Amino acid sequence: MSYVGPDFDPPQPRRSPLRRPLTVAVAAVVVGSVAGWGVWQAVGDPGGGDDGSQRAAARDEPRTAPPSSTPSAGPTASEGGAGQDDKDGKKGADGEKASPTASSGAAADGPLKGKVVVIDPGHNSGNFRHTAEINRKVDIGTGMKECDTTGTSTNDGYTEAEFTLDVSRRARALLEQQGATVKFTHDGNREWGPCIDERARVGNAAEADAVVSIHADGSAAGNRGFHIILPGAVHEGSADTRPIVGPSRDLGERLAGKFVRETGSAPSNYVGGGTGLVTRQDLGGLNLSTVPKVFIECGNMRDSKDAALLTSGTWRQKAAQGISEGIVSFLRG
């Protein structure tokens, strides 16, 4: 693991059970320092973080075949996305009940009161049944690109669309507890889509303070870890990302640091040069955005070790925690 950036704390090793008596013995002393720790925690996070060079192997999109098709040979940093057809109470791949479909309602009072966050859950479980619709080309500012893709899946058939919507709902609940107003591009209530241009418009219309598009990759076995996709400077046609490049990088770096800390996952070993950060200029979901926006590929569904994490409800909660804390860090400055 070589990620260095804002909010980065390496995962801590498990403590031996033999240390518990000692921990209890000094508990009274430790209590007195909690207040001071709370003050430190409230202080803004440091800046920094190096950008990694983009590997030539990075691919455009996941395939547009049903999730059971043959895995691709390279990373699939995918466009846009939202949803699955799950309703309340449907269980995830590990048997844990999925997080609620509906938002908890009005945002609570909290440090993010007045802030608007848009979460873009990657893909839609129905996309593979609507290939004509999702293959239709839409304008991404710099050219034309397919409306959306099917996304990928684990070898056991747990789809990216299921994963992204579950993590998105978990992150929404956490952000609303902090007082943020959270909007989705899609919440499992559409047969397919929306298209990548529509996804970008949702964030723009909301005048979002931050937008995060949640995905999982479909690369070759042995390729592991997460990466954050940042918008490059694009000024062509109707696309002009120049105003959002700087704040999007800040968002991405903070997101990466918090994701490492909460999940224990390492940055990608196949793109980003170990930084977990990749800059791209070919994704419509980024090119059309007028507000700070990044993509996160949470892991590789086609690697058995990563897939074991992605299909775990416990790990998905950690992923949601890392994503939400990265957004909180960015919004609080």
mmCIF file of C-alpha atoms in Angstrom, residues 63 66-72 302:
data_model
loop_
_atom_site.group_PDB
_atom_site.id
_atom_site.type_symbol
_atom_site.label_atom_id
_atom_site.label_comp_id
_atom_site.label_asym_id
_atom_site.label_seq_id
_atom_site.Cartn_x
_atom_site.Cartn_y
_atom_site.Cartn_z
ATOM 1 C CA ARG A 63 -19.268 -4.856 -21.618
ATOM 2 C CA PRO A 66 -25.703 -9.792 -19.442
ATOM 3 C CA PRO A 67 -23.703 -10.065 -16.189
ATOM 4 C CA SER A 68 -22.948 -13.748 -16.789
ATOM 5 C CA SER A 69 -20.784 -13.053 -19.850
ATOM 6 C CA THR A 70 -17.029 -13.696 -19.974
ATOM 7 C CA PRO A 71 -14.949 -11.323 -17.854
ATOM 8 C CA SER A 72 -12.931 -8.659 -19.619
ATOM 9 C CA ARG A 302 -13.727 -10.618 -11.003
#
